[in-house]
Amino acid sequence: MRDYPQSVLDEIARTRAVLVTLHAELPRWDLVVWTAGNVSQRVVVGAAPSADDLLVIKPSGVTYDELTPESMVVCDLDGTLVDGTRSPSSDTAAHAYVYRHMPHIGGVVHTHSTYATAWAARGEPVPCVLTMMADEFGGDVPIGPFALIGDDSIGRGIVETLQGSRSPAVLMRNHGPFTIGKDAQAAVKAAVMVEEVARTVHIARQLGDTVPIAQSDIDSLYARYQNVYGQDTER
Ligand SMILES: O=C(CO)[C@@H](O)[C@H](O)COP(=O)(O)O
């Protein structure tokens, strides 16, 4: 790690602390059990995001209450360990692939949250029938391909599915949700939101047919939420 400038080392230390807080959000919102799931954040090494960047991620198989800044693992974007006393998450290759191929993405989250994973088990996209879905996902929550862990397959499935979508979430078939964002906090928010809408639409389906939203309305809602919501001009 000594080959990196102090500014990068400082950002790594800050990111390690941020990731402890963000990992705690997964059990807080009932998105994981035991050691399932993981959160990572990109650390930009040069003047702009590139394949030379680093990622910080949780150690594999460690329970959430044991996570500390020091336990967080640093890898390069080939998934090779750069700094850490434990093995990196078993999903590190998937996170690294996303960062290599989506330079605008700064955070990746994976959970096994119940309702989103149930949709993944059925291989059916969550239809955009809620204004909240239009706001957050700009349309349906897509299904990604079945992919075995251990190489670039999961990461490739995430990127191939999301590159053409406004959604920050993909339901990898038979596995569960992966979410992306400008940073890890944005990706954690998407993980919370995808479980919420997966649950609501599931319950709606149990009560009867859902009613689609016109594409023009989805586009209008998405544009407002992404560009106006929460800003001073909203008030
Ligand atoms: O989905 C998987 C494995 O298929 C992972 O999310 C595990 O559930 C958590 O693995 P670690 O991050 O602890 O290695």
PDB file of N, CA, C and O in Angstrom, residues 82-131:
ATOM      1  N   VAL A  82      -4.937  -6.243  -1.919  1.00  0.00           N
ATOM      2  CA  VAL A  82      -3.902  -5.209  -1.780  1.00  0.00           C
ATOM      3  C   VAL A  82      -3.591  -4.972  -0.309  1.00  0.00           C
ATOM      4  O   VAL A  82      -2.432  -4.815   0.073  1.00  0.00           O
ATOM      5  N   ASP A  83      -4.622  -4.986   0.526  1.00  0.00           N
ATOM      6  CA  ASP A  83      -4.394  -4.790   1.961  1.00  0.00           C
ATOM      7  C   ASP A  83      -5.546  -5.419   2.735  1.00  0.00           C
ATOM      8  O   ASP A  83      -6.718  -5.174   2.428  1.00  0.00           O
ATOM      9  N   GLY A  84      -5.193  -6.216   3.751  1.00  0.00           N
ATOM     10  CA  GLY A  84      -6.237  -6.825   4.566  1.00  0.00           C
ATOM     11  C   GLY A  84      -5.709  -8.076   5.228  1.00  0.00           C
ATOM     12  O   GLY A  84      -4.803  -8.727   4.717  1.00  0.00           O
ATOM     13  N   THR A  85      -6.304  -8.397   6.392  1.00  0.00           N
ATOM     14  CA  THR A  85      -5.856  -9.585   7.130  1.00  0.00           C
ATOM     15  C   THR A  85      -6.780 -10.778   6.884  1.00  0.00           C
ATOM     16  O   THR A  85      -6.503 -11.874   7.330  1.00  0.00           O
ATOM     17  N   ARG A  86      -7.910 -10.533   6.203  1.00  0.00           N
ATOM     18  CA  ARG A  86      -8.855 -11.627   5.930  1.00  0.00           C
ATOM     19  C   ARG A  86      -9.050 -11.749   4.418  1.00  0.00           C
ATOM     20  O   ARG A  86      -8.773 -10.819   3.665  1.00  0.00           O
ATOM     21  N   SER A  87      -9.614 -12.872   3.974  1.00  0.00           N
ATOM     22  CA  SER A  87      -9.942 -13.021   2.552  1.00  0.00           C
ATOM     23  C   SER A  87     -11.076 -12.070   2.197  1.00  0.00           C
ATOM     24  O   SER A  87     -12.022 -11.924   2.980  1.00  0.00           O
ATOM     25  N   PRO A  88     -11.019 -11.436   1.032  1.00  0.00           N
ATOM     26  CA  PRO A  88     -12.113 -10.542   0.627  1.00  0.00           C
ATOM     27  C   PRO A  88     -13.397 -11.305   0.349  1.00  0.00           C
ATOM     28  O   PRO A  88     -13.382 -12.522   0.117  1.00  0.00           O
ATOM     29  N   SER A  89     -14.499 -10.589   0.351  1.00  0.00           N
ATOM     30  CA  SER A  89     -15.802 -11.193   0.065  1.00  0.00           C
ATOM     31  C   SER A  89     -15.733 -12.115  -1.146  1.00  0.00           C
ATOM     32  O   SER A  89     -15.028 -11.838  -2.119  1.00  0.00           O
ATOM     33  N   SER A  90     -16.525 -13.189  -1.102  1.00  0.00           N
ATOM     34  CA  SER A  90     -16.562 -14.129  -2.228  1.00  0.00           C
ATOM     35  C   SER A  90     -17.196 -13.501  -3.468  1.00  0.00           C
ATOM     36  O   SER A  90     -17.109 -14.061  -4.558  1.00  0.00           O
ATOM     37  N   ASP A  91     -17.811 -12.343  -3.313  1.00  0.00           N
ATOM     38  CA  ASP A  91     -18.387 -11.638  -4.463  1.00  0.00           C
ATOM     39  C   ASP A  91     -17.475 -10.540  -4.993  1.00  0.00           C
ATOM     40  O   ASP A  91     -17.883  -9.744  -5.846  1.00  0.00           O
ATOM     41  N   THR A  92     -16.228 -10.497  -4.517  1.00  0.00           N
ATOM     42  CA  THR A  92     -15.318  -9.419  -4.925  1.00  0.00           C
ATOM     43  C   THR A  92     -15.150  -9.358  -6.434  1.00  0.00           C
ATOM     44  O   THR A  92     -15.133  -8.265  -7.020  1.00  0.00           O
ATOM     45  N   ALA A  93     -15.066 -10.498  -7.105  1.00  0.00           N
ATOM     46  CA  ALA A  93     -14.885 -10.499  -8.565  1.00  0.00           C
ATOM     47  C   ALA A  93     -16.053  -9.793  -9.247  1.00  0.00           C
ATOM     48  O   ALA A  93     -15.855  -9.041 -10.215  1.00  0.00           O
ATOM     49  N   ALA A  94     -17.258  -9.995  -8.732  1.00  0.00           N
ATOM     50  CA  ALA A  94     -18.434  -9.349  -9.333  1.00  0.00           C
ATOM     51  C   ALA A  94     -18.383  -7.843  -9.134  1.00  0.00           C
ATOM     52  O   ALA A  94     -18.594  -7.068 -10.083  1.00  0.00           O
ATOM     53  N   HIS A  95     -18.070  -7.421  -7.917  1.00  0.00           N
ATOM     54  CA  HIS A  95     -17.961  -5.980  -7.651  1.00  0.00           C
ATOM     55  C   HIS A  95     -16.875  -5.365  -8.532  1.00  0.00           C
ATOM     56  O   HIS A  95     -17.078  -4.317  -9.150  1.00  0.00           O
ATOM     57  N   ALA A  96     -15.714  -6.038  -8.615  1.00  0.00           N
ATOM     58  CA  ALA A  96     -14.586  -5.501  -9.388  1.00  0.00           C
ATOM     59  C   ALA A  96     -14.947  -5.380 -10.862  1.00  0.00           C
ATOM     60  O   ALA A  96     -14.606  -4.390 -11.517  1.00  0.00           O
ATOM     61  N   TYR A  97     -15.666  -6.363 -11.397  1.00  0.00           N
ATOM     62  CA  TYR A  97     -16.062  -6.318 -12.808  1.00  0.00           C
ATOM     63  C   TYR A  97     -16.952  -5.110 -13.068  1.00  0.00           C
ATOM     64  O   TYR A  97     -16.773  -4.389 -14.067  1.00  0.00           O
ATOM     65  N   VAL A  98     -17.877  -4.854 -12.167  1.00  0.00           N
ATOM     66  CA  VAL A  98     -18.753  -3.686 -12.325  1.00  0.00           C
ATOM     67  C   VAL A  98     -17.920  -2.413 -12.341  1.00  0.00           C
ATOM     68  O   VAL A  98     -18.076  -1.547 -13.228  1.00  0.00           O
ATOM     69  N   TYR A  99     -16.974  -2.263 -11.426  1.00  0.00           N
ATOM     70  CA  TYR A  99     -16.164  -1.035 -11.378  1.00  0.00           C
ATOM     71  C   TYR A  99     -15.289  -0.878 -12.633  1.00  0.00           C
ATOM     72  O   TYR A  99     -15.081   0.243 -13.119  1.00  0.00           O
ATOM     73  N   ARG A 100     -14.792  -2.022 -13.166  1.00  0.00           N
ATOM     74  CA  ARG A 100     -13.953  -1.931 -14.379  1.00  0.00           C
ATOM     75  C   ARG A 100     -14.757  -1.476 -15.586  1.00  0.00           C
ATOM     76  O   ARG A 100     -14.257  -0.758 -16.462  1.00  0.00           O
ATOM     77  N   HIS A 101     -16.025  -1.895 -15.651  1.00  0.00           N
ATOM     78  CA  HIS A 101     -16.822  -1.666 -16.875  1.00  0.00           C
ATOM     79  C   HIS A 101     -17.833  -0.534 -16.740  1.00  0.00           C
ATOM     80  O   HIS A 101     -18.468  -0.164 -17.742  1.00  0.00           O
ATOM     81  N   MET A 102     -18.000  -0.008 -15.535  1.00  0.00           N
ATOM     82  CA  MET A 102     -18.942   1.106 -15.318  1.00  0.00           C
ATOM     83  C   MET A 102     -18.225   2.176 -14.496  1.00  0.00           C
ATOM     84  O   MET A 102     -18.426   2.280 -13.275  1.00  0.00           O
ATOM     85  N   PRO A 103     -17.389   2.985 -15.116  1.00  0.00           N
ATOM     86  CA  PRO A 103     -16.541   3.947 -14.390  1.00  0.00           C
ATOM     87  C   PRO A 103     -17.322   4.977 -13.582  1.00  0.00           C
ATOM     88  O   PRO A 103     -16.795   5.554 -12.629  1.00  0.00           O
ATOM     89  N   HIS A 104     -18.603   5.186 -13.922  1.00  0.00           N
ATOM     90  CA  HIS A 104     -19.399   6.172 -13.179  1.00  0.00           C
ATOM     91  C   HIS A 104     -19.953   5.603 -11.883  1.00  0.00           C
ATOM     92  O   HIS A 104     -20.546   6.324 -11.076  1.00  0.00           O
ATOM     93  N   ILE A 105     -19.766   4.280 -11.674  1.00  0.00           N
ATOM     94  CA  ILE A 105     -20.287   3.616 -10.482  1.00  0.00           C
ATOM     95  C   ILE A 105     -19.225   3.604  -9.386  1.00  0.00           C
ATOM     96  O   ILE A 105     -18.094   3.189  -9.594  1.00  0.00           O
ATOM     97  N   GLY A 106     -19.660   4.030  -8.188  1.00  0.00           N
ATOM     98  CA  GLY A 106     -18.752   4.111  -7.050  1.00  0.00           C
ATOM     99  C   GLY A 106     -19.087   3.176  -5.909  1.00  0.00           C
ATOM    100  O   GLY A 106     -18.355   3.087  -4.922  1.00  0.00           O
ATOM    101  N   GLY A 107     -20.269   2.525  -6.018  1.00  0.00           N
ATOM    102  CA  GLY A 107     -20.662   1.615  -4.941  1.00  0.00           C
ATOM    103  C   GLY A 107     -21.475   0.455  -5.480  1.00  0.00           C
ATOM    104  O   GLY A 107     -22.235   0.597  -6.451  1.00  0.00           O
ATOM    105  N   VAL A 108     -21.280  -0.728  -4.886  1.00  0.00           N
ATOM    106  CA  VAL A 108     -21.999  -1.947  -5.261  1.00  0.00           C
ATOM    107  C   VAL A 108     -22.454  -2.652  -3.993  1.00  0.00           C
ATOM    108  O   VAL A 108     -21.705  -2.695  -2.995  1.00  0.00           O
ATOM    109  N   VAL A 109     -23.688  -3.151  -4.015  1.00  0.00           N
ATOM    110  CA  VAL A 109     -24.225  -3.887  -2.870  1.00  0.00           C
ATOM    111  C   VAL A 109     -24.855  -5.184  -3.358  1.00  0.00           C
ATOM    112  O   VAL A 109     -25.446  -5.232  -4.439  1.00  0.00           O
ATOM    113  N   HIS A 110     -24.702  -6.223  -2.563  1.00  0.00           N
ATOM    114  CA  HIS A 110     -25.380  -7.492  -2.835  1.00  0.00           C
ATOM    115  C   HIS A 110     -26.066  -7.953  -1.552  1.00  0.00           C
ATOM    116  O   HIS A 110     -25.498  -7.879  -0.466  1.00  0.00           O
ATOM    117  N   THR A 111     -27.383  -8.343  -1.714  1.00  0.00           N
ATOM    118  CA  THR A 111     -28.089  -8.912  -0.570  1.00  0.00           C
ATOM    119  C   THR A 111     -28.837 -10.171  -1.022  1.00  0.00           C
ATOM    120  O   THR A 111     -28.847 -10.509  -2.207  1.00  0.00           O
ATOM    121  N   HIS A 112     -29.475 -10.812  -0.082  1.00  0.00           N
ATOM    122  CA  HIS A 112     -30.399 -11.912  -0.376  1.00  0.00           C
ATOM    123  C   HIS A 112     -31.763 -11.562   0.193  1.00  0.00           C
ATOM    124  O   HIS A 112     -32.472 -12.417   0.709  1.00  0.00           O
ATOM    125  N   SER A 113     -32.153 -10.303   0.108  1.00  0.00           N
ATOM    126  CA  SER A 113     -33.396  -9.862   0.738  1.00  0.00           C
ATOM    127  C   SER A 113     -34.581 -10.665   0.207  1.00  0.00           C
ATOM    128  O   SER A 113     -34.668 -10.956  -0.994  1.00  0.00           O
ATOM    129  N   THR A 114     -35.483 -11.013   1.095  1.00  0.00           N
ATOM    130  CA  THR A 114     -36.479 -12.059   0.857  1.00  0.00           C
ATOM    131  C   THR A 114     -37.350 -11.861  -0.373  1.00  0.00           C
ATOM    132  O   THR A 114     -37.406 -12.746  -1.249  1.00  0.00           O
ATOM    133  N   TYR A 115     -38.011 -10.726  -0.474  1.00  0.00           N
ATOM    134  CA  TYR A 115     -38.969 -10.572  -1.578  1.00  0.00           C
ATOM    135  C   TYR A 115     -38.254 -10.367  -2.905  1.00  0.00           C
ATOM    136  O   TYR A 115     -38.640 -10.941  -3.937  1.00  0.00           O
ATOM    137  N   ALA A 116     -37.185  -9.596  -2.934  1.00  0.00           N
ATOM    138  CA  ALA A 116     -36.446  -9.418  -4.182  1.00  0.00           C
ATOM    139  C   ALA A 116     -35.865 -10.755  -4.637  1.00  0.00           C
ATOM    140  O   ALA A 116     -35.901 -11.085  -5.834  1.00  0.00           O
ATOM    141  N   THR A 117     -35.381 -11.552  -3.680  1.00  0.00           N
ATOM    142  CA  THR A 117     -34.807 -12.850  -4.029  1.00  0.00           C
ATOM    143  C   THR A 117     -35.884 -13.829  -4.476  1.00  0.00           C
ATOM    144  O   THR A 117     -35.655 -14.679  -5.346  1.00  0.00           O
ATOM    145  N   ALA A 118     -37.098 -13.664  -3.949  1.00  0.00           N
ATOM    146  CA  ALA A 118     -38.210 -14.517  -4.418  1.00  0.00           C
ATOM    147  C   ALA A 118     -38.536 -14.220  -5.884  1.00  0.00           C
ATOM    148  O   ALA A 118     -38.792 -15.138  -6.677  1.00  0.00           O
ATOM    149  N   TRP A 119     -38.506 -12.927  -6.257  1.00  0.00           N
ATOM    150  CA  TRP A 119     -38.703 -12.593  -7.680  1.00  0.00           C
ATOM    151  C   TRP A 119     -37.550 -13.171  -8.509  1.00  0.00           C
ATOM    152  O   TRP A 119     -37.772 -13.680  -9.610  1.00  0.00           O
ATOM    153  N   ALA A 120     -36.312 -13.137  -7.954  1.00  0.00           N
ATOM    154  CA  ALA A 120     -35.158 -13.698  -8.677  1.00  0.00           C
ATOM    155  C   ALA A 120     -35.313 -15.199  -8.865  1.00  0.00           C
ATOM    156  O   ALA A 120     -34.927 -15.761  -9.892  1.00  0.00           O
ATOM    157  N   ALA A 121     -35.911 -15.864  -7.862  1.00  0.00           N
ATOM    158  CA  ALA A 121     -36.101 -17.320  -7.951  1.00  0.00           C
ATOM    159  C   ALA A 121     -37.089 -17.686  -9.055  1.00  0.00           C
ATOM    160  O   ALA A 121     -37.027 -18.787  -9.625  1.00  0.00           O
ATOM    161  N   ARG A 122     -38.001 -16.752  -9.342  1.00  0.00           N
ATOM    162  CA  ARG A 122     -38.991 -17.000 -10.385  1.00  0.00           C
ATOM    163  C   ARG A 122     -38.544 -16.447 -11.728  1.00  0.00           C
ATOM    164  O   ARG A 122     -39.215 -16.615 -12.745  1.00  0.00           O
ATOM    165  N   GLY A 123     -37.456 -15.699 -11.738  1.00  0.00           N
ATOM    166  CA  GLY A 123     -36.944 -15.184 -13.009  1.00  0.00           C
ATOM    167  C   GLY A 123     -37.863 -14.183 -13.665  1.00  0.00           C
ATOM    168  O   GLY A 123     -37.853 -14.005 -14.887  1.00  0.00           O
ATOM    169  N   GLU A 124     -38.676 -13.477 -12.843  1.00  0.00           N
ATOM    170  CA  GLU A 124     -39.621 -12.490 -13.402  1.00  0.00           C
ATOM    171  C   GLU A 124     -39.242 -11.083 -12.955  1.00  0.00           C
ATOM    172  O   GLU A 124     -39.076 -10.833 -11.751  1.00  0.00           O
ATOM    173  N   PRO A 125     -39.116 -10.135 -13.909  1.00  0.00           N
ATOM    174  CA  PRO A 125     -38.835  -8.753 -13.513  1.00  0.00           C
ATOM    175  C   PRO A 125     -39.963  -8.201 -12.648  1.00  0.00           C
ATOM    176  O   PRO A 125     -41.136  -8.554 -12.830  1.00  0.00           O
ATOM    177  N   VAL A 126     -39.661  -7.322 -11.715  1.00  0.00           N
ATOM    178  CA  VAL A 126     -40.709  -6.670 -10.921  1.00  0.00           C
ATOM    179  C   VAL A 126     -41.311  -5.573 -11.797  1.00  0.00           C
ATOM    180  O   VAL A 126     -40.600  -4.631 -12.181  1.00  0.00           O
ATOM    181  N   PRO A 127     -42.598  -5.681 -12.144  1.00  0.00           N
ATOM    182  CA  PRO A 127     -43.179  -4.702 -13.071  1.00  0.00           C
ATOM    183  C   PRO A 127     -43.308  -3.321 -12.432  1.00  0.00           C
ATOM    184  O   PRO A 127     -43.574  -3.207 -11.236  1.00  0.00           O
ATOM    185  N   CYS A 128     -43.132  -2.290 -13.236  1.00  0.00           N
ATOM    186  CA  CYS A 128     -43.201  -0.919 -12.726  1.00  0.00           C
ATOM    187  C   CYS A 128     -44.657  -0.481 -12.583  1.00  0.00           C
ATOM    188  O   CYS A 128     -45.237   0.117 -13.500  1.00  0.00           O
ATOM    189  N   VAL A 129     -45.251  -0.782 -11.443  1.00  0.00           N
ATOM    190  CA  VAL A 129     -46.674  -0.471 -11.187  1.00  0.00           C
ATOM    191  C   VAL A 129     -46.830   0.475  -9.994  1.00  0.00           C
ATOM    192  O   VAL A 129     -47.956   0.672  -9.505  1.00  0.00           O
ATOM    193  N   LEU A 130     -45.741   1.051  -9.509  1.00  0.00           N
ATOM    194  CA  LEU A 130     -45.766   1.986  -8.376  1.00  0.00           C
ATOM    195  C   LEU A 130     -45.018   3.245  -8.784  1.00  0.00           C
ATOM    196  O   LEU A 130     -43.956   3.180  -9.422  1.00  0.00           O
ATOM    197  N   THR A 131     -45.529   4.403  -8.350  1.00  0.00           N
ATOM    198  CA  THR A 131     -44.821   5.638  -8.660  1.00  0.00           C
ATOM    199  C   THR A 131     -43.434   5.609  -8.026  1.00  0.00           C
ATOM    200  O   THR A 131     -42.472   6.142  -8.577  1.00  0.00           O
TER     201      THR A 131
END
